[in-house]
mmCIF file of C-alpha atoms in Angstrom:
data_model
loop_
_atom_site.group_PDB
_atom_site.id
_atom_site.type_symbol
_atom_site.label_atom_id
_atom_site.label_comp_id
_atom_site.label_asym_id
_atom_site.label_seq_id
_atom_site.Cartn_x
_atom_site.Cartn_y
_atom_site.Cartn_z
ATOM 1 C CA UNK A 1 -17.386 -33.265 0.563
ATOM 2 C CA UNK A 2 -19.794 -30.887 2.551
ATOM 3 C CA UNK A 3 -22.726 -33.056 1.911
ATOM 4 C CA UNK A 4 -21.277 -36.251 2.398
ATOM 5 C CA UNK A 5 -20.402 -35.217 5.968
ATOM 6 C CA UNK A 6 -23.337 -34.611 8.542
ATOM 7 C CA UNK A 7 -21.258 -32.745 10.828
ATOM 8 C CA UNK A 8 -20.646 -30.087 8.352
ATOM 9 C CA UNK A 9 -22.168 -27.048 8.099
ATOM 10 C CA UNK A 10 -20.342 -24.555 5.673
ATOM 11 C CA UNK A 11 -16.614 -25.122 4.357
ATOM 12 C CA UNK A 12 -13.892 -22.419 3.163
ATOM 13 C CA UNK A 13 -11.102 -23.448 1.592
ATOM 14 C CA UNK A 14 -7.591 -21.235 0.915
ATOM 15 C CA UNK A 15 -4.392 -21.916 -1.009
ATOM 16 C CA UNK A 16 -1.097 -20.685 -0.737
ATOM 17 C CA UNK A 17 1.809 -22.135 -2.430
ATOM 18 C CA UNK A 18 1.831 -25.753 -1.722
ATOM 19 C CA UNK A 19 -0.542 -25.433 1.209
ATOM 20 C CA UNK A 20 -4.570 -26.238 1.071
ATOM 21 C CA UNK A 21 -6.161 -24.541 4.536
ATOM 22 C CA UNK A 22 -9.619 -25.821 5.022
ATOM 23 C CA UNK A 23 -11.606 -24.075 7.567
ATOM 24 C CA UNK A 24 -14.967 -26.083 8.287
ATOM 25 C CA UNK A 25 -18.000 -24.799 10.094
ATOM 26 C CA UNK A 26 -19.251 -27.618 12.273
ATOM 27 C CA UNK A 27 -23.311 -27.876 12.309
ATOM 28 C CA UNK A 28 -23.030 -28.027 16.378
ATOM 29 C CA UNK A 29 -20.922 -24.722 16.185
ATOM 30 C CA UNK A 30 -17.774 -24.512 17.951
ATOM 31 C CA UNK A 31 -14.493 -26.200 16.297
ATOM 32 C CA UNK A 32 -14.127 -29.576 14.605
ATOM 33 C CA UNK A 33 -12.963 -32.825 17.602
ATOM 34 C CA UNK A 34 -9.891 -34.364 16.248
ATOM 35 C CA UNK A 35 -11.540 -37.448 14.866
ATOM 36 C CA UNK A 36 -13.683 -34.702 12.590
ATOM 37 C CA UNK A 37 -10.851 -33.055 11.350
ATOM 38 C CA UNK A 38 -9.153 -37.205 10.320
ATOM 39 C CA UNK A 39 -12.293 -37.969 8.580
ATOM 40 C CA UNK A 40 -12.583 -34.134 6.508
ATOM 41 C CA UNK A 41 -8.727 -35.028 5.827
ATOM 42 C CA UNK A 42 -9.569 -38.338 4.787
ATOM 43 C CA UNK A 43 -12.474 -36.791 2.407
ATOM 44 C CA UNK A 44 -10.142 -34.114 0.699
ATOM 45 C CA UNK A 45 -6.707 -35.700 0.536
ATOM 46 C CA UNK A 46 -7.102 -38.437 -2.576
ATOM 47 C CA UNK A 47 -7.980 -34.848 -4.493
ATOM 48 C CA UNK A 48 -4.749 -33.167 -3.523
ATOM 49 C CA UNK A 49 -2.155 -32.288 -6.614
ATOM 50 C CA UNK A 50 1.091 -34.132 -5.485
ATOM 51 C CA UNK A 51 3.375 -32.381 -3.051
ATOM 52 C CA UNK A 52 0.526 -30.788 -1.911
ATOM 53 C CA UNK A 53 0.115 -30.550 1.936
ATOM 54 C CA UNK A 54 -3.394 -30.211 3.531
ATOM 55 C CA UNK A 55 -4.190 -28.419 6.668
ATOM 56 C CA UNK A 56 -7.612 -28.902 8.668
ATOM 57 C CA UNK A 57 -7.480 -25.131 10.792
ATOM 58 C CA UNK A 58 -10.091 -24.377 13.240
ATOM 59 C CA UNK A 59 -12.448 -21.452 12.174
ATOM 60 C CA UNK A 60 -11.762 -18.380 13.780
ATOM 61 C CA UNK A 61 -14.566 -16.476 16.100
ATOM 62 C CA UNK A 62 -14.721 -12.988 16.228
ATOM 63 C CA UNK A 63 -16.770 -11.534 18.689
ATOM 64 C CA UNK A 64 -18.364 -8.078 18.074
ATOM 65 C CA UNK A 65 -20.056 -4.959 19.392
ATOM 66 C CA UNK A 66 -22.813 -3.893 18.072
ATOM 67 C CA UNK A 67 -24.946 -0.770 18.956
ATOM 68 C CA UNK A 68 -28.054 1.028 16.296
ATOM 69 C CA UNK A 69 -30.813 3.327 16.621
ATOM 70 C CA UNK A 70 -33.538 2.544 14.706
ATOM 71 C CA UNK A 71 -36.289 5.746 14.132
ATOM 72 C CA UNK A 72 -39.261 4.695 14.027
ATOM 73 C CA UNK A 73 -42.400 6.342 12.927
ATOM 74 C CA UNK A 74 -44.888 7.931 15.598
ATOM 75 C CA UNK A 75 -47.533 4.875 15.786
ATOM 76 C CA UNK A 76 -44.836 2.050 15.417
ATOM 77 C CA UNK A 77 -45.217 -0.771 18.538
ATOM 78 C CA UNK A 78 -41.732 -0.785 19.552
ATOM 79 C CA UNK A 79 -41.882 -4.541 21.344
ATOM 80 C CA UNK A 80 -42.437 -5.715 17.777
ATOM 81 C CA UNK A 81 -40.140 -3.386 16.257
ATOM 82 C CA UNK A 82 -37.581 -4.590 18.707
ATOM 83 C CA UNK A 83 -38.148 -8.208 18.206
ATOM 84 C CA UNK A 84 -37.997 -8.153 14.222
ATOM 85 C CA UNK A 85 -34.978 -5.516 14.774
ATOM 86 C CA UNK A 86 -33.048 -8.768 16.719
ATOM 87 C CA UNK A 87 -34.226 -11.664 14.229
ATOM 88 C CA UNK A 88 -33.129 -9.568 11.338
ATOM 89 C CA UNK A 89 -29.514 -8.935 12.845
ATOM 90 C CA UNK A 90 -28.848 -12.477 15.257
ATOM 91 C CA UNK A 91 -29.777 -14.151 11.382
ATOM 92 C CA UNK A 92 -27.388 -11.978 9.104
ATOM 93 C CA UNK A 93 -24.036 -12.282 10.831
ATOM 94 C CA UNK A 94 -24.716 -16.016 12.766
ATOM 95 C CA UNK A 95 -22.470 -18.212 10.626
ATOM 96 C CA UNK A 96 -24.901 -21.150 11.040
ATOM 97 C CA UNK A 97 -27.715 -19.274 9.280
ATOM 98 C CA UNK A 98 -26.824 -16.301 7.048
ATOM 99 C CA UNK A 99 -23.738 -15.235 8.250
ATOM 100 C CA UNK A 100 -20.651 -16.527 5.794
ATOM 101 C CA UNK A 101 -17.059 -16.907 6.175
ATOM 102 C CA UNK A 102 -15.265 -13.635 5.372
ATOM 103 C CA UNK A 103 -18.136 -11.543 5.418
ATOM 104 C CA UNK A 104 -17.375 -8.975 8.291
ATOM 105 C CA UNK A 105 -20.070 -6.730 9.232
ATOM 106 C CA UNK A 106 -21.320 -4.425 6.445
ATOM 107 C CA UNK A 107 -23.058 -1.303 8.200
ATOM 108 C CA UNK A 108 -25.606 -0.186 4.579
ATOM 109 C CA UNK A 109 -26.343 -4.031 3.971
ATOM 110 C CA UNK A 110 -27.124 -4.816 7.601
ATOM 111 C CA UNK A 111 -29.367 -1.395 7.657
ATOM 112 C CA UNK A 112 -30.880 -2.073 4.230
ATOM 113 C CA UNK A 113 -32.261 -5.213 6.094
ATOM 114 C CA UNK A 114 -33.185 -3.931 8.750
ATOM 115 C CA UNK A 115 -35.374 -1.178 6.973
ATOM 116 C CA UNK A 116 -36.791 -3.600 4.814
ATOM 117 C CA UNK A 117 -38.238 -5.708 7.852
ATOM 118 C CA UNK A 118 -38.670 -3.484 10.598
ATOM 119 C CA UNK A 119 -41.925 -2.258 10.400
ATOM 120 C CA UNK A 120 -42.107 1.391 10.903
ATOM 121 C CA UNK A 121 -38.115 1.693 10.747
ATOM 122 C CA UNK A 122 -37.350 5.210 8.940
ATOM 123 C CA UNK A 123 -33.758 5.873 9.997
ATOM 124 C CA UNK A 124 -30.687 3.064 11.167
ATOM 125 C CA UNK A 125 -27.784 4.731 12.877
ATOM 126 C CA UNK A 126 -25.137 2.707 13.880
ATOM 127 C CA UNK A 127 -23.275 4.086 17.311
ATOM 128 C CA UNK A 128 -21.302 1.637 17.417
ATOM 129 C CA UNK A 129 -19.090 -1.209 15.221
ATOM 130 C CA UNK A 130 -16.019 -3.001 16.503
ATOM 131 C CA UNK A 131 -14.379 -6.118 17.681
ATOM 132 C CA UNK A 132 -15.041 -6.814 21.105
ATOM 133 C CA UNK A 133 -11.952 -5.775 22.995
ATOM 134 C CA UNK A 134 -10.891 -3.141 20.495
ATOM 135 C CA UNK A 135 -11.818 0.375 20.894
ATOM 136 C CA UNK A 136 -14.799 2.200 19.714
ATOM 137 C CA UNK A 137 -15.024 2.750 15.970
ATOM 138 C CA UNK A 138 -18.266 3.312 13.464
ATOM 139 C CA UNK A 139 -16.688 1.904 10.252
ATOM 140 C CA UNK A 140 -17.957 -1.438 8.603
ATOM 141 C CA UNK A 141 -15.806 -4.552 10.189
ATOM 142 C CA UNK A 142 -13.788 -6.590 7.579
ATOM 143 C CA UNK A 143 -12.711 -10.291 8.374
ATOM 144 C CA UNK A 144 -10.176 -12.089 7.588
ATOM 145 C CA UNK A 145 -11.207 -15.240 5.092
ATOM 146 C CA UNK A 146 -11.208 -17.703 7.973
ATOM 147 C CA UNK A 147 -13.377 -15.565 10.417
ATOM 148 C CA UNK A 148 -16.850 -15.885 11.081
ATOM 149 C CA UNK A 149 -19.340 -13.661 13.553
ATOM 150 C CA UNK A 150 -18.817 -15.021 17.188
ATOM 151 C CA UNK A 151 -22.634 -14.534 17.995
ATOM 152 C CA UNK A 152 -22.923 -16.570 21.061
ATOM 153 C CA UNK A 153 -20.444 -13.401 22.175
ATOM 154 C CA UNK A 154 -21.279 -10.845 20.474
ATOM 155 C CA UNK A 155 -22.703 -8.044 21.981
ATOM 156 C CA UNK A 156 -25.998 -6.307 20.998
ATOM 157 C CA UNK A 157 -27.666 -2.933 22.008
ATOM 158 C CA UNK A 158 -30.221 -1.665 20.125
ATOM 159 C CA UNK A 159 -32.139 1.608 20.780
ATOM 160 C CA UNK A 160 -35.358 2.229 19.337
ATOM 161 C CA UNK A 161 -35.997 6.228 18.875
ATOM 162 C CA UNK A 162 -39.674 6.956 18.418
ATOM 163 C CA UNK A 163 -43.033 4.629 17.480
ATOM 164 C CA UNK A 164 -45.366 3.616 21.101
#
């Protein structure tokens, strides 16, 4: 039903006893209007199994803190280290482009990346990892199925060490 509804950007769906969640990404961002949710029930509900019951829920945004050194090598521009550094994150955990339902924040992907793209990179530390709000930790973030990267709130430092 995805593709048959504009507004749509990326769907998750959950069951639990008689209970179908479906958590819907909206291509504006934000949560689904009321009328979006009718018409995404109206799309799903002839497929229900009887005595089924189907719930529309609102996504769940997480901001986050995020903080990384990146060592770069002696002759490395930083301005375009620091530019590709901030592509390369903003598109892996933004739900509307890379970023997936679930996903969390996982520290060796995100610095594999960022190594891979970052001209000059040598070295990622991360110096800090959490929830916005919650207190300072340096461990990869897991979400919760229904949670996606709040990246109009999130909050990113990063800290090149090195290059000109």
């Amino acid at each position: 039903f995805a593709k048959e509804l504009s507004f749509v950007s990326k769907v998750y769906a959950d069951v639990f006893l008689n209970m179908l969640y479906v958590y819907v990404l909206p291509t504006s961002g934000g949560n689904l209007s009321e009328s979006q949710k009718e018409l995404v029930e109206n799309k799903i509900t002839p497929y229900l199994i009887m005595g089924q019951n189907l719930v529309v829920a609102d996504v769940i945004y997480v901001p986050i803190t995020l903080s990384v050194d990146i060592y770069l090598l002696p002759k490395t521009i930083k301005a375009g280290a620091y530019t590709t550094a901030s592509k390369v994150i903003e598109e892996e955990l933004n739900p509307m482009k890379l970023g997936s339902f679930g996903a969390g924040v996982n520290r060796a992907y995100l610095a594999s990346k960022l190594l891979q793209k970052v001209n000059g990179a040598q070295n990622i530390v991360f110096t800090e990892l959490r929830r916005s709000g919650m207190s300072t930790e340096v461990n990869d973030l897991t979400f919760l199925k229904q949670e996606v990267v709040d990246i109009e709130n999130t909050v990113i430092n990063i800290n090149l060490i090195g290059g000109i």
